[in-house]
PDB file of C-alpha atoms in Angstrom:
ATOM      1  CA  GLU A  10      78.377  89.955  74.198  1.00  0.00           C
ATOM      2  CA  PRO A  11      82.114  90.417  73.633  1.00  0.00           C
ATOM      3  CA  GLU A  12      84.369  89.069  76.332  1.00  0.00           C
ATOM      4  CA  VAL A  13      87.974  88.850  77.397  1.00  0.00           C
ATOM      5  CA  THR A  14      89.400  85.347  77.082  1.00  0.00           C
ATOM      6  CA  GLN A  15      92.325  84.002  79.089  1.00  0.00           C
ATOM      7  CA  THR A  16      94.287  80.809  78.632  1.00  0.00           C
ATOM      8  CA  PRO A  17      95.116  78.564  80.318  1.00  0.00           C
ATOM      9  CA  SER A  18      92.620  78.576  83.157  1.00  0.00           C
ATOM     10  CA  HIS A  19      95.111  76.849  85.448  1.00  0.00           C
ATOM     11  CA  GLN A  20      98.851  76.372  85.133  1.00  0.00           C
ATOM     12  CA  VAL A  21     101.218  74.550  87.434  1.00  0.00           C
ATOM     13  CA  THR A  22     104.907  75.254  87.010  1.00  0.00           C
ATOM     14  CA  GLN A  23     108.133  74.531  88.795  1.00  0.00           C
ATOM     15  CA  MET A  24     110.007  77.306  90.513  1.00  0.00           C
ATOM     16  CA  GLY A  25     112.482  78.940  88.154  1.00  0.00           C
ATOM     17  CA  GLN A  26     110.546  78.072  85.014  1.00  0.00           C
ATOM     18  CA  GLU A  27     109.200  80.617  82.561  1.00  0.00           C
ATOM     19  CA  VAL A  28     105.454  80.946  82.078  1.00  0.00           C
ATOM     20  CA  ILE A  29     103.405  82.839  79.542  1.00  0.00           C
ATOM     21  CA  LEU A  30      99.839  83.763  80.325  1.00  0.00           C
ATOM     22  CA  ARG A  31      97.663  84.605  77.376  1.00  0.00           C
ATOM     23  CA  CYS A  32      94.741  86.950  76.916  1.00  0.00           C
ATOM     24  CA  VAL A  33      92.547  87.931  74.001  1.00  0.00           C
ATOM     25  CA  PRO A  34      91.067  91.353  74.798  1.00  0.00           C
ATOM     26  CA  ILE A  35      87.898  92.740  73.292  1.00  0.00           C
ATOM     27  CA  SER A  36      88.725  93.698  69.745  1.00  0.00           C
ATOM     28  CA  ASN A  37      87.935  97.416  69.704  1.00  0.00           C
ATOM     29  CA  HIS A  38      89.479  98.150  73.084  1.00  0.00           C
ATOM     30  CA  LEU A  39      92.676 100.146  73.262  1.00  0.00           C
ATOM     31  CA  TYR A  40      93.880  99.785  76.852  1.00  0.00           C
ATOM     32  CA  PHE A  41      94.970  96.496  78.373  1.00  0.00           C
ATOM     33  CA  TYR A  42      95.857  95.524  81.895  1.00  0.00           C
ATOM     34  CA  TRP A  43      97.145  92.699  84.024  1.00  0.00           C
ATOM     35  CA  TYR A  44      96.086  92.358  87.641  1.00  0.00           C
ATOM     36  CA  ARG A  45      97.045  89.778  90.242  1.00  0.00           C
ATOM     37  CA  GLN A  46      95.141  88.332  93.167  1.00  0.00           C
ATOM     38  CA  ILE A  47      97.081  86.301  95.689  1.00  0.00           C
ATOM     39  CA  LEU A  48      94.789  83.828  97.441  1.00  0.00           C
ATOM     40  CA  GLY A  49      92.694  85.584 100.067  1.00  0.00           C
ATOM     41  CA  GLN A  50      94.016  89.020  99.216  1.00  0.00           C
ATOM     42  CA  LYS A  51      92.844  91.936  97.143  1.00  0.00           C
ATOM     43  CA  VAL A  52      93.215  92.376  93.408  1.00  0.00           C
ATOM     44  CA  GLU A  53      96.403  94.326  92.641  1.00  0.00           C
ATOM     45  CA  PHE A  54      97.364  96.239  89.531  1.00  0.00           C
ATOM     46  CA  LEU A  55     100.455  94.978  87.711  1.00  0.00           C
ATOM     47  CA  VAL A  56     100.736  96.809  84.411  1.00  0.00           C
ATOM     48  CA  SER A  57      98.830  98.779  81.801  1.00  0.00           C
ATOM     49  CA  PHE A  58      99.528  98.734  78.081  1.00  0.00           C
ATOM     50  CA  TYR A  59      98.504 101.179  75.397  1.00  0.00           C
ATOM     51  CA  ASN A  60      99.646 101.800  71.866  1.00  0.00           C
ATOM     52  CA  ASN A  61     102.026  98.843  72.012  1.00  0.00           C
ATOM     53  CA  GLU A  62     103.919  99.991  75.035  1.00  0.00           C
ATOM     54  CA  ILE A  63     103.677  99.943  78.809  1.00  0.00           C
ATOM     55  CA  SER A  64     101.887 103.041  80.059  1.00  0.00           C
ATOM     56  CA  GLU A  65     102.177 102.312  83.775  1.00  0.00           C
ATOM     57  CA  LYS A  66     103.510  99.541  85.992  1.00  0.00           C
ATOM     58  CA  SER A  67     103.407  98.804  89.676  1.00  0.00           C
ATOM     59  CA  GLU A  68     106.368  98.040  91.927  1.00  0.00           C
ATOM     60  CA  ILE A  69     105.347  94.379  91.724  1.00  0.00           C
ATOM     61  CA  PHE A  70     106.102  94.397  87.998  1.00  0.00           C
ATOM     62  CA  ASP A  71     109.851  93.938  88.205  1.00  0.00           C
ATOM     63  CA  ASP A  72     112.357  92.721  85.621  1.00  0.00           C
ATOM     64  CA  GLN A  73     110.990  89.189  85.858  1.00  0.00           C
ATOM     65  CA  PHE A  74     107.770  90.328  84.216  1.00  0.00           C
ATOM     66  CA  SER A  75     107.154  91.424  80.659  1.00  0.00           C
ATOM     67  CA  VAL A  76     104.129  92.039  78.472  1.00  0.00           C
ATOM     68  CA  GLU A  77     103.616  92.182  74.767  1.00  0.00           C
ATOM     69  CA  ARG A  78     100.958  92.194  72.100  1.00  0.00           C
ATOM     70  CA  PRO A  79     102.675  90.073  69.488  1.00  0.00           C
ATOM     71  CA  ASP A  80     100.043  89.901  66.799  1.00  0.00           C
ATOM     72  CA  GLY A  81      97.498  92.652  67.382  1.00  0.00           C
ATOM     73  CA  SER A  82      95.029  90.375  69.103  1.00  0.00           C
ATOM     74  CA  ASN A  83      96.774  88.432  71.870  1.00  0.00           C
ATOM     75  CA  PHE A  84      98.118  90.153  74.971  1.00  0.00           C
ATOM     76  CA  THR A  85     100.619  88.138  76.980  1.00  0.00           C
ATOM     77  CA  LEU A  86     102.213  88.288  80.405  1.00  0.00           C
ATOM     78  CA  LYS A  87     105.536  86.506  80.751  1.00  0.00           C
ATOM     79  CA  ILE A  88     107.175  85.644  84.030  1.00  0.00           C
ATOM     80  CA  ARG A  89     110.784  84.821  83.286  1.00  0.00           C
ATOM     81  CA  SER A  90     111.780  82.806  86.339  1.00  0.00           C
ATOM     82  CA  THR A  91     108.851  82.001  88.579  1.00  0.00           C
ATOM     83  CA  LYS A  92     109.029  82.172  92.351  1.00  0.00           C
ATOM     84  CA  LEU A  93     106.750  80.554  94.899  1.00  0.00           C
ATOM     85  CA  GLU A  94     105.285  83.951  95.715  1.00  0.00           C
ATOM     86  CA  ASP A  95     104.139  84.358  92.101  1.00  0.00           C
ATOM     87  CA  SER A  96     101.391  81.846  92.822  1.00  0.00           C
ATOM     88  CA  ALA A  97      98.183  83.787  92.304  1.00  0.00           C
ATOM     89  CA  MET A  98      95.205  84.354  90.059  1.00  0.00           C
ATOM     90  CA  TYR A  99      96.165  86.594  87.169  1.00  0.00           C
ATOM     91  CA  PHE A 100      93.448  88.646  85.504  1.00  0.00           C
ATOM     92  CA  CYS A 101      93.609  90.335  82.150  1.00  0.00           C
ATOM     93  CA  ALA A 102      91.367  93.313  81.509  1.00  0.00           C
ATOM     94  CA  SER A 103      90.654  95.499  78.538  1.00  0.00           C
ATOM     95  CA  MET A 104      89.115  98.903  78.689  1.00  0.00           C
ATOM     96  CA  ARG A 105      87.414 101.340  76.416  1.00  0.00           C
ATOM     97  CA  PHE A 106      86.869 104.680  78.132  1.00  0.00           C
ATOM     98  CA  THR A 107      85.366 103.927  81.508  1.00  0.00           C
ATOM     99  CA  GLU A 108      84.566 100.250  81.932  1.00  0.00           C
ATOM    100  CA  ALA A 109      87.104  97.494  82.434  1.00  0.00           C
ATOM    101  CA  PHE A 110      86.147  94.022  81.248  1.00  0.00           C
ATOM    102  CA  PHE A 111      87.926  91.193  83.002  1.00  0.00           C
ATOM    103  CA  GLY A 112      88.750  87.727  81.841  1.00  0.00           C
ATOM    104  CA  GLN A 113      88.063  84.637  83.912  1.00  0.00           C
ATOM    105  CA  GLY A 114      91.632  84.554  85.145  1.00  0.00           C
ATOM    106  CA  THR A 115      94.546  82.139  85.064  1.00  0.00           C
ATOM    107  CA  ARG A 116      95.381  80.427  88.309  1.00  0.00           C
ATOM    108  CA  LEU A 117      99.163  80.053  88.461  1.00  0.00           C
ATOM    109  CA  THR A 118     100.590  77.599  90.956  1.00  0.00           C
ATOM    110  CA  VAL A 119     104.350  77.574  91.419  1.00  0.00           C
ATOM    111  CA  VAL A 120     105.705  74.459  93.123  1.00  0.00           C
TER     112      VAL A 120
ATOM    113  CA  ALA B  18      97.942 107.744  97.525  1.00  0.00           C
ATOM    114  CA  GLN B  19      94.490 106.487  96.761  1.00  0.00           C
ATOM    115  CA  SER B  20      93.064 103.679  98.854  1.00  0.00           C
ATOM    116  CA  VAL B  21      89.835 101.779  99.233  1.00  0.00           C
ATOM    117  CA  THR B  22      88.593 100.337 102.501  1.00  0.00           C
ATOM    118  CA  GLN B  23      86.012  97.621 102.840  1.00  0.00           C
ATOM    119  CA  PRO B  24      85.705  97.235 106.606  1.00  0.00           C
ATOM    120  CA  ASP B  25      83.682  94.019 106.547  1.00  0.00           C
ATOM    121  CA  ILE B  26      85.734  90.968 105.615  1.00  0.00           C
ATOM    122  CA  HIS B  27      82.828  88.560 105.842  1.00  0.00           C
ATOM    123  CA  ILE B  28      79.070  89.113 106.082  1.00  0.00           C
ATOM    124  CA  THR B  29      76.381  86.490 106.556  1.00  0.00           C
ATOM    125  CA  VAL B  30      72.819  87.303 105.573  1.00  0.00           C
ATOM    126  CA  SER B  31      69.640  85.279 105.498  1.00  0.00           C
ATOM    127  CA  GLU B  32      68.051  84.715 102.112  1.00  0.00           C
ATOM    128  CA  GLY B  33      65.432  87.393 101.516  1.00  0.00           C
ATOM    129  CA  ALA B  34      67.013  89.842 103.939  1.00  0.00           C
ATOM    130  CA  SER B  35      68.429  93.195 102.922  1.00  0.00           C
ATOM    131  CA  LEU B  36      72.133  93.751 102.387  1.00  0.00           C
ATOM    132  CA  GLU B  37      74.519  96.655 102.683  1.00  0.00           C
ATOM    133  CA  LEU B  38      78.234  96.352 101.940  1.00  0.00           C
ATOM    134  CA  ARG B  39      80.408  99.248 102.969  1.00  0.00           C
ATOM    135  CA  CYS B  40      83.101 100.975 100.953  1.00  0.00           C
ATOM    136  CA  ASN B  41      85.125 104.048 101.839  1.00  0.00           C
ATOM    137  CA  TYR B  42      87.776 105.620  99.693  1.00  0.00           C
ATOM    138  CA  SER B  43      90.616 108.048 100.147  1.00  0.00           C
ATOM    139  CA  TYR B  44      91.356 110.123  97.092  1.00  0.00           C
ATOM    140  CA  GLY B  45      92.479 113.598  96.104  1.00  0.00           C
ATOM    141  CA  ALA B  46      89.368 114.259  94.065  1.00  0.00           C
ATOM    142  CA  THR B  47      86.139 112.395  93.478  1.00  0.00           C
ATOM    143  CA  PRO B  48      87.142 109.298  91.548  1.00  0.00           C
ATOM    144  CA  TYR B  49      85.139 106.997  89.385  1.00  0.00           C
ATOM    145  CA  LEU B  50      83.654 104.302  91.642  1.00  0.00           C
ATOM    146  CA  PHE B  51      82.850 100.691  90.889  1.00  0.00           C
ATOM    147  CA  TRP B  52      81.520  97.529  92.470  1.00  0.00           C
ATOM    148  CA  TYR B  53      82.617  94.162  91.095  1.00  0.00           C
ATOM    149  CA  VAL B  54      81.451  90.685  92.053  1.00  0.00           C
ATOM    150  CA  GLN B  55      83.536  87.530  91.915  1.00  0.00           C
ATOM    151  CA  SER B  56      81.773  84.191  92.161  1.00  0.00           C
ATOM    152  CA  PRO B  57      83.889  81.186  93.193  1.00  0.00           C
ATOM    153  CA  GLY B  58      86.329  80.289  90.445  1.00  0.00           C
ATOM    154  CA  GLN B  59      85.085  83.085  88.232  1.00  0.00           C
ATOM    155  CA  GLY B  60      86.398  86.402  86.995  1.00  0.00           C
ATOM    156  CA  LEU B  61      85.302  89.861  88.012  1.00  0.00           C
ATOM    157  CA  GLN B  62      81.940  91.082  86.835  1.00  0.00           C
ATOM    158  CA  LEU B  63      80.950  94.728  86.979  1.00  0.00           C
ATOM    159  CA  LEU B  64      77.811  95.314  89.058  1.00  0.00           C
ATOM    160  CA  LEU B  65      77.598  99.083  88.757  1.00  0.00           C
ATOM    161  CA  LYS B  66      79.605 102.272  88.428  1.00  0.00           C
ATOM    162  CA  TYR B  67      79.394 105.930  89.388  1.00  0.00           C
ATOM    163  CA  PHE B  68      80.938 108.744  87.393  1.00  0.00           C
ATOM    164  CA  SER B  69      78.852 111.811  88.150  1.00  0.00           C
ATOM    165  CA  GLY B  70      75.291 113.030  88.489  1.00  0.00           C
ATOM    166  CA  ASP B  71      72.638 111.146  90.405  1.00  0.00           C
ATOM    167  CA  THR B  72      74.304 109.757  93.516  1.00  0.00           C
ATOM    168  CA  LEU B  73      72.113 106.653  93.579  1.00  0.00           C
ATOM    169  CA  VAL B  74      73.099 104.272  90.807  1.00  0.00           C
ATOM    170  CA  GLN B  75      71.379 101.115  89.727  1.00  0.00           C
ATOM    171  CA  GLY B  76      73.238  98.048  88.603  1.00  0.00           C
ATOM    172  CA  ILE B  77      72.670  94.518  87.480  1.00  0.00           C
ATOM    173  CA  LYS B  78      71.107  91.734  89.550  1.00  0.00           C
ATOM    174  CA  GLY B  79      69.013  94.198  91.569  1.00  0.00           C
ATOM    175  CA  PHE B  80      71.957  95.966  93.210  1.00  0.00           C
ATOM    176  CA  GLU B  81      72.244  99.673  93.824  1.00  0.00           C
ATOM    177  CA  ALA B  82      74.876 101.910  95.381  1.00  0.00           C
ATOM    178  CA  GLU B  83      74.851 105.386  96.834  1.00  0.00           C
ATOM    179  CA  PHE B  84      77.715 107.832  96.561  1.00  0.00           C
ATOM    180  CA  LYS B  85      78.088 110.121  99.568  1.00  0.00           C
ATOM    181  CA  ARG B  86      80.761 112.715  98.991  1.00  0.00           C
ATOM    182  CA  SER B  87      80.725 113.972 102.584  1.00  0.00           C
ATOM    183  CA  GLN B  88      81.496 110.478 103.882  1.00  0.00           C
ATOM    184  CA  SER B  89      83.739 109.385 100.984  1.00  0.00           C
ATOM    185  CA  SER B  90      81.569 106.311 100.767  1.00  0.00           C
ATOM    186  CA  PHE B  91      80.012 104.206  98.047  1.00  0.00           C
ATOM    187  CA  ASN B  92      77.966 101.531  99.786  1.00  0.00           C
ATOM    188  CA  LEU B  93      76.348  98.688  97.900  1.00  0.00           C
ATOM    189  CA  ARG B  94      72.807  97.625  98.729  1.00  0.00           C
ATOM    190  CA  LYS B  95      70.228  95.055  97.778  1.00  0.00           C
ATOM    191  CA  PRO B  96      66.748  94.948  99.277  1.00  0.00           C
ATOM    192  CA  SER B  97      66.381  91.154  99.197  1.00  0.00           C
ATOM    193  CA  VAL B  98      69.285  88.778  98.662  1.00  0.00           C
ATOM    194  CA  HIS B  99      69.117  85.469  96.843  1.00  0.00           C
ATOM    195  CA  TRP B 100      71.267  82.396  97.465  1.00  0.00           C
ATOM    196  CA  SER B 101      72.981  83.065  94.143  1.00  0.00           C
ATOM    197  CA  ASP B 102      74.338  86.357  95.499  1.00  0.00           C
ATOM    198  CA  ALA B 103      76.872  84.469  97.609  1.00  0.00           C
ATOM    199  CA  ALA B 104      80.228  85.711  96.297  1.00  0.00           C
ATOM    200  CA  GLU B 105      83.110  88.073  96.944  1.00  0.00           C
ATOM    201  CA  TYR B 106      82.367  91.753  96.383  1.00  0.00           C
ATOM    202  CA  PHE B 107      85.028  94.291  95.552  1.00  0.00           C
ATOM    203  CA  CYS B 108      84.788  98.045  95.597  1.00  0.00           C
ATOM    204  CA  ALA B 109      87.206  99.844  93.264  1.00  0.00           C
ATOM    205  CA  VAL B 110      88.170 103.372  92.293  1.00  0.00           C
ATOM    206  CA  ALA B 111      89.875 104.953  89.305  1.00  0.00           C
ATOM    207  CA  PRO B 112      90.855 108.508  88.478  1.00  0.00           C
ATOM    208  CA  GLN B 113      88.349 110.505  86.494  1.00  0.00           C
ATOM    209  CA  GLY B 114      88.974 110.634  82.796  1.00  0.00           C
ATOM    210  CA  GLY B 115      88.734 106.997  81.814  1.00  0.00           C
ATOM    211  CA  ASN B 116      91.211 104.348  80.737  1.00  0.00           C
ATOM    212  CA  GLU B 117      92.952 104.331  84.089  1.00  0.00           C
ATOM    213  CA  LYS B 118      93.940 101.464  86.373  1.00  0.00           C
ATOM    214  CA  LEU B 119      91.598 100.352  89.115  1.00  0.00           C
ATOM    215  CA  THR B 120      92.500 100.324  92.799  1.00  0.00           C
ATOM    216  CA  PHE B 121      90.572  97.633  94.633  1.00  0.00           C
ATOM    217  CA  GLY B 122      89.489  97.175  98.202  1.00  0.00           C
ATOM    218  CA  THR B 123      90.214  93.952 100.050  1.00  0.00           C
ATOM    219  CA  GLY B 124      86.772  92.560  99.334  1.00  0.00           C
ATOM    220  CA  THR B 125      83.796  91.378 101.367  1.00  0.00           C
ATOM    221  CA  ARG B 126      82.794  87.743 101.288  1.00  0.00           C
ATOM    222  CA  LEU B 127      79.030  87.346 101.380  1.00  0.00           C
ATOM    223  CA  THR B 128      77.490  84.153 102.697  1.00  0.00           C
ATOM    224  CA  ILE B 129      73.764  83.514 102.341  1.00  0.00           C
ATOM    225  CA  ILE B 130      71.993  81.233 104.799  1.00  0.00           C
ATOM    226  CA  PRO B 131      68.534  79.712 104.242  1.00  0.00           C
TER     227      PRO B 131
END
């Protein structure tokens, strides 16, 4: 069964550093998403991406965040200068029509 | 704005007992409705979804959910839980039409006792 793959599974970074979280969506899917789950809280939408551009973003997704699909297969989330409050589980999802498939997540710890 | 409420933060159930997890939503129109499960350290797995038609939907792992328009609810049920059902359960909604972002509830943590 096709699946969404995220790397790394866990990343520890120092405050102020840049991080790139990587995702390989399911190949015939057209819509891609990043969600965030701060420990003990609900899963929150960050951004959606379609046709090589952002289609919607939440208020969380400020100028420190960016997404791109550099090579037609990978889908990345970059955080330019990490803050302590960026520590969370980040989920990538890809969607075709009505079902979103989620990756296993990347746990980001900012110290 | 749309919202999803899961009023039970934590539920403890004996193995073999029945289970019902509550979900209420606030939305302009009937949305698409979903239940996801998250096992410790794992991603989100879709249990079941409702788009239209029969208001009782069957999912994986023996779960079912019933959509009640009058109560804006989409409660998840299982007649007999297994120890492996211990996990976090999230209700989610999305606008009709497909390819839209999900709005999640805060989740219900399910603990199973012998």
